[in-house]
Amino acid sequence: MSHETISNDPIKFAYWVPNVSGGLVVSKIEQRTDWGYDYNRRLAVLAENNGFDYALSQVRYMASYGAEFQHESTSFSLALLLATQRLKVIAAIHPGLWHPAVFAKYGATADHLSQGRFAVNVVSGWFKGEFTALGEPWLEHDERYRRSEEFIRALRGIWTEDHFSLGGDFYRIRDFSLKPKPLQAPHPEIFQGGNSTAARKMAGRVSDWYFMNGNSLAGLKEQIDEVSANAAAVGRKVRFGVNGFILARDTEAEAHEVLHEIIRKADKEAVEGFGAAVKQAGKAAPDGKGMWQNSNFEDLVQYNDGFRTGLVGTPEQVAERIVALKGIGVNLVLGGFLHYLEDVEYFGKRVLPLVRQLEGQRQTVAA
């Protein structure tokens, strides 16, 4: 399947699961959201009924940067899978805190319980304080990605082979057979994030999906081209997701006023603390391309540079931007929202139909 063929498929949509308190922006603006299960169950059902294909749970183990309370990602993901019928839920995990065979077992069970809707996002780690608090070593930047790559190789091997063995630098597995295997063939989808050269090379070699922080079209295309070339060199294809904070309102002025209010009411201490932590993690990349290295204060108000993706405006403007993202090779938009229930439904009713209309028009022109 060529990269062009992948891009001709309808673009997919995911949302950040608010299983961590404080919302998706580090601001004192009102955010009508909730980190509890009852709210999230209602949101998951609403999302799958408004055109969302995936939900991504957040992984955080301790209070930090405005996120005082957190539900564990894998168990919360399974709960949402059992509350829905079509939605795929992506559980974020840290390789440094899981053994791949233990997680493979969990994932296989979750896949059976959900009739084949489980997925995983392998997070190499940015929050040094968590690892230190748990007494786990905080590896150097490129070593974290090397461990993640080995974790994914082990995970894929266990999910697809019997009598799997691996003599790695981080994991050692001997003649291990997982039964039952996951329902999905060949296995549940494997996502990863990153921005550095190490992350891009790893994605090309082992991941199914590469998540990108928010960026300009040029900045995103540069990553897509590099990761695609890395994948092609080993006979693989990778699909691409981008983070974007979605502020769709009836008028452009209203949307931008909300954005300005979010930034104006930013929690300065929390934003600066988060920025210091992520920039410390990213600057350790030998090439200086670690995540968040070019993020300014306003960018960091949304954890993953979501404002930079440009999904702010009227339904027509947001839809046009989404189709422009698809045009450079983006396969999935990972959305964050201010008022989740209202904004997800607004997106499904007002934005998504326009996206599908524009996709159809462009395919007709291309034909």
mmCIF file of C-alpha atoms in Angstrom:
data_model
loop_
_atom_site.group_PDB
_atom_site.id
_atom_site.type_symbol
_atom_site.label_atom_id
_atom_site.label_comp_id
_atom_site.label_asym_id
_atom_site.label_seq_id
_atom_site.Cartn_x
_atom_site.Cartn_y
_atom_site.Cartn_z
ATOM 1 C CA MET A 1 0.000 0.000 0.000
ATOM 2 C CA SER A 2 1.557 3.298 -1.046
ATOM 3 C CA HIS A 3 1.634 6.375 1.159
ATOM 4 C CA GLU A 4 -0.719 8.042 -1.359
ATOM 5 C CA THR A 5 -3.226 5.201 -1.008
ATOM 6 C CA ILE A 6 -3.231 5.532 2.764
ATOM 7 C CA SER A 7 -3.931 9.271 2.447
ATOM 8 C CA ASN A 8 -6.925 8.653 0.180
ATOM 9 C CA ASP A 9 -8.721 6.866 3.018
ATOM 10 C CA PRO A 10 -11.047 9.125 5.046
ATOM 11 C CA ILE A 11 -9.055 10.920 7.731
ATOM 12 C CA LYS A 12 -9.679 9.456 11.184
ATOM 13 C CA PHE A 13 -10.350 11.223 14.481
ATOM 14 C CA ALA A 14 -9.295 10.537 18.051
ATOM 15 C CA TYR A 15 -9.760 12.449 21.281
ATOM 16 C CA TRP A 16 -7.632 12.743 24.387
ATOM 17 C CA VAL A 17 -9.368 10.939 27.254
ATOM 18 C CA PRO A 18 -9.567 13.354 30.199
ATOM 19 C CA ASN A 19 -8.605 10.688 32.773
ATOM 20 C CA VAL A 20 -6.251 13.232 34.377
ATOM 21 C CA SER A 21 -7.655 16.198 36.302
ATOM 22 C CA GLY A 22 -7.101 19.777 35.180
ATOM 23 C CA GLY A 23 -8.315 19.497 31.594
ATOM 24 C CA LEU A 24 -6.296 19.719 28.372
ATOM 25 C CA VAL A 25 -5.030 23.262 28.842
ATOM 26 C CA VAL A 26 -2.902 24.515 31.730
ATOM 27 C CA SER A 27 -5.166 27.489 32.358
ATOM 28 C CA LYS A 28 -7.547 28.810 34.982
ATOM 29 C CA ILE A 29 -10.252 29.306 32.359
ATOM 30 C CA GLU A 30 -13.406 27.287 32.993
ATOM 31 C CA GLN A 31 -13.071 23.800 31.478
ATOM 32 C CA ARG A 32 -16.311 21.822 31.531
ATOM 33 C CA THR A 33 -14.690 18.430 31.822
ATOM 34 C CA ASP A 34 -14.153 15.772 34.465
ATOM 35 C CA TRP A 35 -11.534 13.101 35.076
ATOM 36 C CA GLY A 36 -13.984 10.644 36.667
ATOM 37 C CA TYR A 37 -15.369 7.479 35.122
ATOM 38 C CA ASP A 38 -19.050 8.416 34.852
ATOM 39 C CA TYR A 39 -18.250 11.519 32.806
ATOM 40 C CA ASN A 40 -15.739 9.649 30.660
ATOM 41 C CA ARG A 41 -18.141 6.789 29.963
ATOM 42 C CA ARG A 42 -20.739 9.301 28.757
ATOM 43 C CA LEU A 43 -18.090 11.077 26.665
ATOM 44 C CA ALA A 44 -16.883 7.855 25.022
ATOM 45 C CA VAL A 45 -20.389 6.915 23.902
ATOM 46 C CA LEU A 46 -20.984 10.460 22.642
ATOM 47 C CA ALA A 47 -17.660 10.451 20.759
ATOM 48 C CA GLU A 48 -18.262 7.176 18.945
ATOM 49 C CA ASN A 49 -21.720 8.438 17.959
ATOM 50 C CA ASN A 50 -20.175 11.634 16.554
ATOM 51 C CA GLY A 51 -17.621 10.127 14.211
ATOM 52 C CA PHE A 52 -14.627 9.502 16.462
ATOM 53 C CA ASP A 53 -12.646 6.345 15.688
ATOM 54 C CA TYR A 54 -10.209 6.331 18.635
ATOM 55 C CA ALA A 55 -9.723 7.604 22.181
ATOM 56 C CA LEU A 56 -6.261 7.983 23.757
ATOM 57 C CA SER A 57 -5.917 7.598 27.522
ATOM 58 C CA GLN A 58 -3.213 9.598 29.280
ATOM 59 C CA VAL A 59 -0.524 8.002 31.421
ATOM 60 C CA ARG A 60 0.459 9.868 34.572
ATOM 61 C CA TYR A 61 1.351 8.283 37.906
ATOM 62 C CA MET A 62 1.615 11.265 40.240
ATOM 63 C CA ALA A 63 0.417 14.844 40.664
ATOM 64 C CA SER A 64 2.178 17.408 38.496
ATOM 65 C CA TYR A 65 1.713 20.674 36.591
ATOM 66 C CA GLY A 66 -1.976 21.176 37.221
ATOM 67 C CA ALA A 67 -2.837 17.455 37.027
ATOM 68 C CA GLU A 68 -3.594 16.681 40.675
ATOM 69 C CA PHE A 69 -5.492 13.399 40.174
ATOM 70 C CA GLN A 70 -5.019 10.634 37.607
ATOM 71 C CA HIS A 71 -6.729 7.352 36.738
ATOM 72 C CA GLU A 72 -4.403 4.574 35.524
ATOM 73 C CA SER A 73 -4.438 4.401 31.736
ATOM 74 C CA THR A 74 -4.755 0.682 30.933
ATOM 75 C CA SER A 75 -7.573 -0.143 33.352
ATOM 76 C CA PHE A 76 -9.407 3.055 32.430
ATOM 77 C CA SER A 77 -9.037 2.210 28.741
ATOM 78 C CA LEU A 78 -10.557 -1.213 29.297
ATOM 79 C CA ALA A 79 -13.491 0.321 31.166
ATOM 80 C CA LEU A 80 -14.175 2.636 28.221
ATOM 81 C CA LEU A 81 -13.910 -0.253 25.769
ATOM 82 C CA LEU A 82 -16.542 -2.161 27.730
ATOM 83 C CA ALA A 83 -18.818 0.908 27.719
ATOM 84 C CA THR A 84 -18.684 1.346 23.915
ATOM 85 C CA GLN A 85 -19.298 -0.677 20.770
ATOM 86 C CA ARG A 86 -17.084 0.712 17.988
ATOM 87 C CA LEU A 87 -14.540 3.055 19.562
ATOM 88 C CA LYS A 88 -10.926 1.868 19.640
ATOM 89 C CA VAL A 89 -9.156 2.906 22.844
ATOM 90 C CA ILE A 90 -5.402 3.466 22.895
ATOM 91 C CA ALA A 91 -3.783 2.898 26.297
ATOM 92 C CA ALA A 92 -0.614 4.915 26.884
ATOM 93 C CA ILE A 93 2.146 3.071 28.748
ATOM 94 C CA HIS A 94 5.791 3.508 29.768
ATOM 95 C CA PRO A 95 8.148 0.630 28.832
ATOM 96 C CA GLY A 96 10.277 1.418 31.868
ATOM 97 C CA LEU A 97 7.366 0.508 34.143
ATOM 98 C CA TRP A 98 5.997 -2.580 32.331
ATOM 99 C CA HIS A 99 7.495 -5.895 31.284
ATOM 100 C CA PRO A 100 6.499 -6.477 27.626
ATOM 101 C CA ALA A 101 5.214 -10.017 28.262
ATOM 102 C CA VAL A 102 3.004 -8.868 31.142
ATOM 103 C CA PHE A 103 1.609 -6.060 29.007
ATOM 104 C CA ALA A 104 1.166 -8.443 26.047
ATOM 105 C CA LYS A 105 -0.991 -10.631 28.282
ATOM 106 C CA TYR A 106 -3.046 -7.659 29.445
ATOM 107 C CA GLY A 107 -3.456 -6.430 25.866
ATOM 108 C CA ALA A 108 -4.567 -9.822 24.565
ATOM 109 C CA THR A 109 -7.218 -10.084 27.271
ATOM 110 C CA ALA A 110 -8.392 -6.498 26.658
ATOM 111 C CA ASP A 111 -8.594 -7.223 22.939
ATOM 112 C CA HIS A 112 -10.821 -10.261 23.545
ATOM 113 C CA LEU A 113 -13.056 -8.435 26.012
ATOM 114 C CA SER A 114 -13.542 -5.573 23.536
ATOM 115 C CA GLN A 115 -13.952 -7.729 20.414
ATOM 116 C CA GLY A 116 -10.747 -6.417 18.878
ATOM 117 C CA ARG A 117 -10.684 -2.689 19.745
ATOM 118 C CA PHE A 118 -7.601 -2.376 21.972
ATOM 119 C CA ALA A 119 -4.488 -0.392 20.973
ATOM 120 C CA VAL A 120 -1.338 0.872 22.720
ATOM 121 C CA ASN A 121 0.708 4.077 22.697
ATOM 122 C CA VAL A 122 4.298 3.409 23.774
ATOM 123 C CA VAL A 123 5.552 6.529 25.587
ATOM 124 C CA SER A 124 9.311 6.733 26.040
ATOM 125 C CA GLY A 125 8.942 9.228 28.878
ATOM 126 C CA TRP A 126 9.356 12.924 29.633
ATOM 127 C CA PHE A 127 8.573 13.132 33.382
ATOM 128 C CA LYS A 128 11.803 12.327 35.195
ATOM 129 C CA GLY A 129 10.165 12.951 38.582
ATOM 130 C CA GLU A 130 7.904 9.915 38.211
ATOM 131 C CA PHE A 131 10.760 7.531 37.511
ATOM 132 C CA THR A 132 12.823 8.997 40.357
ATOM 133 C CA ALA A 133 9.900 8.727 42.798
ATOM 134 C CA LEU A 134 9.349 5.087 41.813
ATOM 135 C CA GLY A 135 13.033 4.215 42.159
ATOM 136 C CA GLU A 136 13.420 3.437 38.464
ATOM 137 C CA PRO A 137 16.435 4.566 36.425
ATOM 138 C CA TRP A 138 15.965 7.602 34.203
ATOM 139 C CA LEU A 139 17.789 6.645 31.012
ATOM 140 C CA GLU A 140 19.541 9.059 28.673
ATOM 141 C CA HIS A 141 17.285 10.331 25.852
ATOM 142 C CA ASP A 142 18.271 8.005 23.016
ATOM 143 C CA GLU A 143 18.469 5.037 25.400
ATOM 144 C CA ARG A 144 14.819 5.608 26.324
ATOM 145 C CA TYR A 145 13.893 5.244 22.663
ATOM 146 C CA ARG A 146 16.154 2.215 22.274
ATOM 147 C CA ARG A 147 14.335 0.579 25.188
ATOM 148 C CA SER A 148 10.957 1.467 23.646
ATOM 149 C CA GLU A 149 11.977 -0.087 20.341
ATOM 150 C CA GLU A 150 13.020 -3.289 22.080
ATOM 151 C CA PHE A 151 9.752 -3.260 24.022
ATOM 152 C CA ILE A 152 7.742 -3.015 20.784
ATOM 153 C CA ARG A 153 9.775 -5.782 19.130
ATOM 154 C CA ALA A 154 9.042 -7.993 22.129
ATOM 155 C CA LEU A 155 5.365 -7.036 22.188
ATOM 156 C CA ARG A 156 4.859 -7.729 18.488
ATOM 157 C CA GLY A 157 6.782 -10.992 18.720
ATOM 158 C CA ILE A 158 4.760 -12.264 21.680
ATOM 159 C CA TRP A 159 1.483 -11.244 20.033
ATOM 160 C CA THR A 160 2.279 -13.014 16.748
ATOM 161 C CA GLU A 161 4.631 -15.936 17.484
ATOM 162 C CA ASP A 162 4.763 -19.007 19.695
ATOM 163 C CA HIS A 163 7.953 -19.942 21.575
ATOM 164 C CA PHE A 164 9.141 -16.342 21.374
ATOM 165 C CA SER A 165 12.641 -15.548 22.634
ATOM 166 C CA LEU A 166 14.544 -12.277 22.882
ATOM 167 C CA GLY A 167 17.996 -11.660 24.281
ATOM 168 C CA GLY A 168 17.921 -7.887 24.421
ATOM 169 C CA ASP A 169 19.743 -5.174 26.321
ATOM 170 C CA PHE A 170 16.616 -4.338 28.332
ATOM 171 C CA TYR A 171 14.404 -7.439 28.162
ATOM 172 C CA ARG A 172 15.166 -11.165 28.145
ATOM 173 C CA ILE A 173 12.421 -13.579 27.165
ATOM 174 C CA ARG A 174 12.867 -17.312 26.694
ATOM 175 C CA ASP A 175 10.539 -19.674 24.802
ATOM 176 C CA PHE A 176 7.397 -17.778 25.760
ATOM 177 C CA SER A 177 4.026 -18.607 24.175
ATOM 178 C CA LEU A 178 1.039 -16.349 24.784
ATOM 179 C CA LYS A 179 -2.361 -18.034 24.569
ATOM 180 C CA PRO A 180 -4.774 -16.739 23.526
ATOM 181 C CA LYS A 181 -3.260 -14.311 21.062
ATOM 182 C CA PRO A 182 -5.127 -11.010 20.515
ATOM 183 C CA LEU A 183 -8.186 -11.046 18.269
ATOM 184 C CA GLN A 184 -6.839 -8.382 15.912
ATOM 185 C CA ALA A 185 -4.677 -9.607 13.070
ATOM 186 C CA PRO A 186 -1.785 -9.355 12.945
ATOM 187 C CA HIS A 187 -1.979 -7.635 16.370
ATOM 188 C CA PRO A 188 -3.419 -4.558 18.134
ATOM 189 C CA GLU A 189 -2.188 -1.288 16.643
ATOM 190 C CA ILE A 190 1.022 0.143 18.119
ATOM 191 C CA PHE A 191 1.380 3.922 18.361
ATOM 192 C CA GLN A 192 4.349 6.011 19.473
ATOM 193 C CA GLY A 193 5.196 9.678 19.756
ATOM 194 C CA GLY A 194 8.376 11.713 19.519
ATOM 195 C CA ASN A 195 10.185 14.294 17.447
ATOM 196 C CA SER A 196 13.903 13.533 17.704
ATOM 197 C CA THR A 197 15.952 11.615 15.139
ATOM 198 C CA ALA A 198 15.938 8.618 17.502
ATOM 199 C CA ALA A 199 12.130 8.690 17.671
ATOM 200 C CA ARG A 200 11.788 9.031 13.901
ATOM 201 C CA LYS A 201 14.124 6.141 13.202
ATOM 202 C CA MET A 202 12.357 3.954 15.769
ATOM 203 C CA ALA A 203 8.969 4.735 14.202
ATOM 204 C CA GLY A 204 10.202 3.726 10.781
ATOM 205 C CA ARG A 205 11.510 0.428 12.073
ATOM 206 C CA VAL A 206 8.780 -0.792 14.424
ATOM 207 C CA SER A 207 5.660 1.365 14.934
ATOM 208 C CA ASP A 208 2.311 1.275 13.128
ATOM 209 C CA TRP A 209 1.491 4.905 13.928
ATOM 210 C CA TYR A 210 3.613 7.986 14.676
ATOM 211 C CA PHE A 211 2.015 10.717 16.805
ATOM 212 C CA MET A 212 3.303 14.254 16.257
ATOM 213 C CA ASN A 213 2.966 17.293 18.496
ATOM 214 C CA GLY A 214 1.130 20.245 16.992
ATOM 215 C CA ASN A 215 3.113 22.075 14.339
ATOM 216 C CA SER A 216 2.894 24.025 11.090
ATOM 217 C CA LEU A 217 2.105 22.154 7.874
ATOM 218 C CA ALA A 218 5.760 22.454 6.850
ATOM 219 C CA GLY A 219 6.977 21.188 10.223
ATOM 220 C CA LEU A 220 4.622 18.208 10.088
ATOM 221 C CA LYS A 221 5.448 17.345 6.475
ATOM 222 C CA GLU A 222 9.156 17.304 7.270
ATOM 223 C CA GLN A 223 8.543 14.659 9.932
ATOM 224 C CA ILE A 224 6.181 12.639 7.733
ATOM 225 C CA ASP A 225 8.678 12.568 4.890
ATOM 226 C CA GLU A 226 11.578 11.532 7.132
ATOM 227 C CA VAL A 227 9.692 8.787 8.989
ATOM 228 C CA SER A 228 8.197 7.494 5.726
ATOM 229 C CA ALA A 229 11.688 7.272 4.209
ATOM 230 C CA ASN A 230 12.975 5.463 7.303
ATOM 231 C CA ALA A 231 10.099 2.982 7.031
ATOM 232 C CA ALA A 232 10.517 2.469 3.275
ATOM 233 C CA ALA A 233 14.188 1.616 3.818
ATOM 234 C CA VAL A 234 13.108 -1.489 5.752
ATOM 235 C CA GLY A 235 10.041 -2.279 3.639
ATOM 236 C CA ARG A 236 7.448 -0.845 6.015
ATOM 237 C CA LYS A 237 4.664 1.777 6.019
ATOM 238 C CA VAL A 238 3.787 4.048 8.947
ATOM 239 C CA ARG A 239 0.621 6.099 9.464
ATOM 240 C CA PHE A 240 0.614 9.539 11.051
ATOM 241 C CA GLY A 241 -1.428 11.254 13.737
ATOM 242 C CA VAL A 242 -1.160 14.892 14.823
ATOM 243 C CA ASN A 243 -2.234 16.540 18.054
ATOM 244 C CA GLY A 244 -4.525 19.525 17.701
ATOM 245 C CA PHE A 245 -6.578 21.540 20.174
ATOM 246 C CA ILE A 246 -9.941 22.006 18.447
ATOM 247 C CA LEU A 247 -11.748 25.289 19.041
ATOM 248 C CA ALA A 248 -14.612 25.385 16.549
ATOM 249 C CA ARG A 249 -17.183 28.134 17.119
ATOM 250 C CA ASP A 250 -19.924 29.797 15.084
ATOM 251 C CA THR A 251 -17.660 32.770 14.274
ATOM 252 C CA GLU A 252 -13.919 33.149 13.824
ATOM 253 C CA ALA A 253 -13.886 36.020 16.326
ATOM 254 C CA GLU A 254 -15.521 33.881 19.010
ATOM 255 C CA ALA A 255 -13.053 31.027 18.504
ATOM 256 C CA HIS A 256 -10.029 33.304 18.736
ATOM 257 C CA GLU A 257 -11.418 35.123 21.761
ATOM 258 C CA VAL A 258 -11.665 31.797 23.584
ATOM 259 C CA LEU A 259 -8.072 30.984 22.584
ATOM 260 C CA HIS A 260 -6.878 34.373 23.844
ATOM 261 C CA GLU A 261 -8.760 33.864 27.114
ATOM 262 C CA ILE A 262 -7.136 30.429 27.603
ATOM 263 C CA ILE A 263 -3.679 31.962 27.196
ATOM 264 C CA ARG A 264 -4.516 35.084 29.210
ATOM 265 C CA LYS A 265 -5.627 32.906 32.142
ATOM 266 C CA ALA A 266 -2.751 30.427 31.832
ATOM 267 C CA ASP A 267 -1.453 28.975 35.095
ATOM 268 C CA LYS A 268 1.990 30.556 34.742
ATOM 269 C CA GLU A 269 3.706 28.506 37.458
ATOM 270 C CA ALA A 270 2.332 25.194 36.159
ATOM 271 C CA VAL A 271 3.126 26.018 32.516
ATOM 272 C CA GLU A 272 6.692 27.026 33.359
ATOM 273 C CA GLY A 273 7.181 23.923 35.507
ATOM 274 C CA PHE A 274 5.885 21.666 32.753
ATOM 275 C CA GLY A 275 8.014 23.487 30.185
ATOM 276 C CA ALA A 276 11.156 23.050 32.263
ATOM 277 C CA ALA A 277 10.497 19.307 32.678
ATOM 278 C CA VAL A 278 9.773 18.560 29.035
ATOM 279 C CA LYS A 279 12.554 20.729 27.687
ATOM 280 C CA GLN A 280 15.012 18.990 30.030
ATOM 281 C CA ALA A 281 13.844 15.631 28.680
ATOM 282 C CA GLY A 282 13.962 16.749 25.065
ATOM 283 C CA LYS A 283 17.192 18.733 25.053
ATOM 284 C CA ALA A 284 19.049 15.539 25.952
ATOM 285 C CA ALA A 285 18.495 14.462 22.343
ATOM 286 C CA PRO A 286 21.937 14.615 20.675
ATOM 287 C CA ASP A 287 20.494 16.395 17.614
ATOM 288 C CA GLY A 288 18.554 18.987 19.621
ATOM 289 C CA LYS A 289 15.298 17.871 17.973
ATOM 290 C CA GLY A 290 13.626 16.548 21.108
ATOM 291 C CA MET A 291 9.952 17.256 21.667
ATOM 292 C CA TRP A 292 9.008 20.761 22.819
ATOM 293 C CA GLN A 293 12.421 22.261 21.976
ATOM 294 C CA ASN A 294 10.820 25.021 19.881
ATOM 295 C CA SER A 295 7.735 25.464 22.057
ATOM 296 C CA ASN A 296 7.131 28.910 23.562
ATOM 297 C CA PHE A 297 5.014 29.748 26.627
ATOM 298 C CA GLU A 298 1.768 30.013 24.652
ATOM 299 C CA ASP A 299 2.397 26.652 22.947
ATOM 300 C CA LEU A 300 2.976 24.938 26.294
ATOM 301 C CA VAL A 301 -0.389 26.059 27.686
ATOM 302 C CA GLN A 302 -1.671 23.069 25.693
ATOM 303 C CA TYR A 303 0.464 20.080 26.714
ATOM 304 C CA ASN A 304 1.354 18.855 23.208
ATOM 305 C CA ASP A 305 1.559 22.128 21.243
ATOM 306 C CA GLY A 306 -2.053 21.705 20.152
ATOM 307 C CA PHE A 307 -2.621 25.376 19.293
ATOM 308 C CA ARG A 308 0.107 25.227 16.633
ATOM 309 C CA THR A 309 -1.949 22.858 14.462
ATOM 310 C CA GLY A 310 -4.348 25.703 13.663
ATOM 311 C CA LEU A 311 -7.709 24.047 14.358
ATOM 312 C CA VAL A 312 -9.258 27.288 15.626
ATOM 313 C CA GLY A 313 -12.092 29.054 13.813
ATOM 314 C CA THR A 314 -15.451 28.406 12.192
ATOM 315 C CA PRO A 315 -16.511 24.863 11.253
ATOM 316 C CA GLU A 316 -15.577 25.665 7.638
ATOM 317 C CA GLN A 317 -12.103 26.931 8.604
ATOM 318 C CA VAL A 318 -11.386 23.966 10.860
ATOM 319 C CA ALA A 319 -12.586 21.508 8.207
ATOM 320 C CA GLU A 320 -10.381 23.155 5.550
ATOM 321 C CA ARG A 321 -7.382 22.913 7.851
ATOM 322 C CA ILE A 322 -8.063 19.232 8.569
ATOM 323 C CA VAL A 323 -8.225 18.455 4.858
ATOM 324 C CA ALA A 324 -4.963 20.408 4.376
ATOM 325 C CA LEU A 325 -3.394 18.163 7.049
ATOM 326 C CA LYS A 326 -4.627 15.133 5.160
ATOM 327 C CA GLY A 327 -3.069 16.564 2.014
ATOM 328 C CA ILE A 328 0.432 16.374 3.501
ATOM 329 C CA GLY A 329 -0.040 12.793 4.720
ATOM 330 C CA VAL A 330 -1.771 13.042 8.107
ATOM 331 C CA ASN A 331 -4.066 10.046 8.668
ATOM 332 C CA LEU A 332 -5.531 10.935 12.071
ATOM 333 C CA VAL A 333 -6.258 14.087 14.074
ATOM 334 C CA LEU A 334 -5.956 13.675 17.852
ATOM 335 C CA GLY A 335 -8.213 16.340 19.318
ATOM 336 C CA GLY A 336 -8.241 18.053 22.667
ATOM 337 C CA PHE A 337 -11.260 20.131 23.736
ATOM 338 C CA LEU A 338 -12.140 22.792 26.292
ATOM 339 C CA HIS A 339 -15.708 21.695 27.126
ATOM 340 C CA TYR A 340 -15.626 18.040 26.133
ATOM 341 C CA LEU A 341 -19.274 17.012 25.868
ATOM 342 C CA GLU A 342 -20.403 20.171 24.105
ATOM 343 C CA ASP A 343 -17.341 20.490 21.863
ATOM 344 C CA VAL A 344 -17.201 16.840 20.785
ATOM 345 C CA GLU A 345 -20.859 16.954 19.786
ATOM 346 C CA TYR A 346 -20.379 20.282 17.980
ATOM 347 C CA PHE A 347 -17.453 18.791 16.083
ATOM 348 C CA GLY A 348 -19.475 15.736 15.071
ATOM 349 C CA LYS A 349 -22.485 17.758 13.949
ATOM 350 C CA ARG A 350 -20.862 20.859 12.420
ATOM 351 C CA VAL A 351 -17.251 20.076 11.426
ATOM 352 C CA LEU A 352 -17.072 16.404 10.472
ATOM 353 C CA PRO A 353 -19.747 16.563 7.717
ATOM 354 C CA LEU A 354 -17.781 19.407 6.092
ATOM 355 C CA VAL A 355 -14.566 17.380 6.266
ATOM 356 C CA ARG A 356 -16.223 14.446 4.498
ATOM 357 C CA GLN A 357 -17.718 16.804 1.890
ATOM 358 C CA LEU A 358 -14.321 18.371 1.176
ATOM 359 C CA GLU A 359 -12.642 14.968 1.011
ATOM 360 C CA GLY A 360 -15.198 13.831 -1.543
ATOM 361 C CA GLN A 361 -14.727 16.969 -3.649
ATOM 362 C CA ARG A 362 -10.940 16.595 -3.687
ATOM 363 C CA GLN A 363 -11.083 12.940 -4.583
ATOM 364 C CA THR A 364 -13.416 13.775 -7.480
ATOM 365 C CA VAL A 365 -11.003 16.458 -8.729
ATOM 366 C CA ALA A 366 -8.044 14.075 -8.362
ATOM 367 C CA ALA A 367 -9.878 11.403 -10.361
#
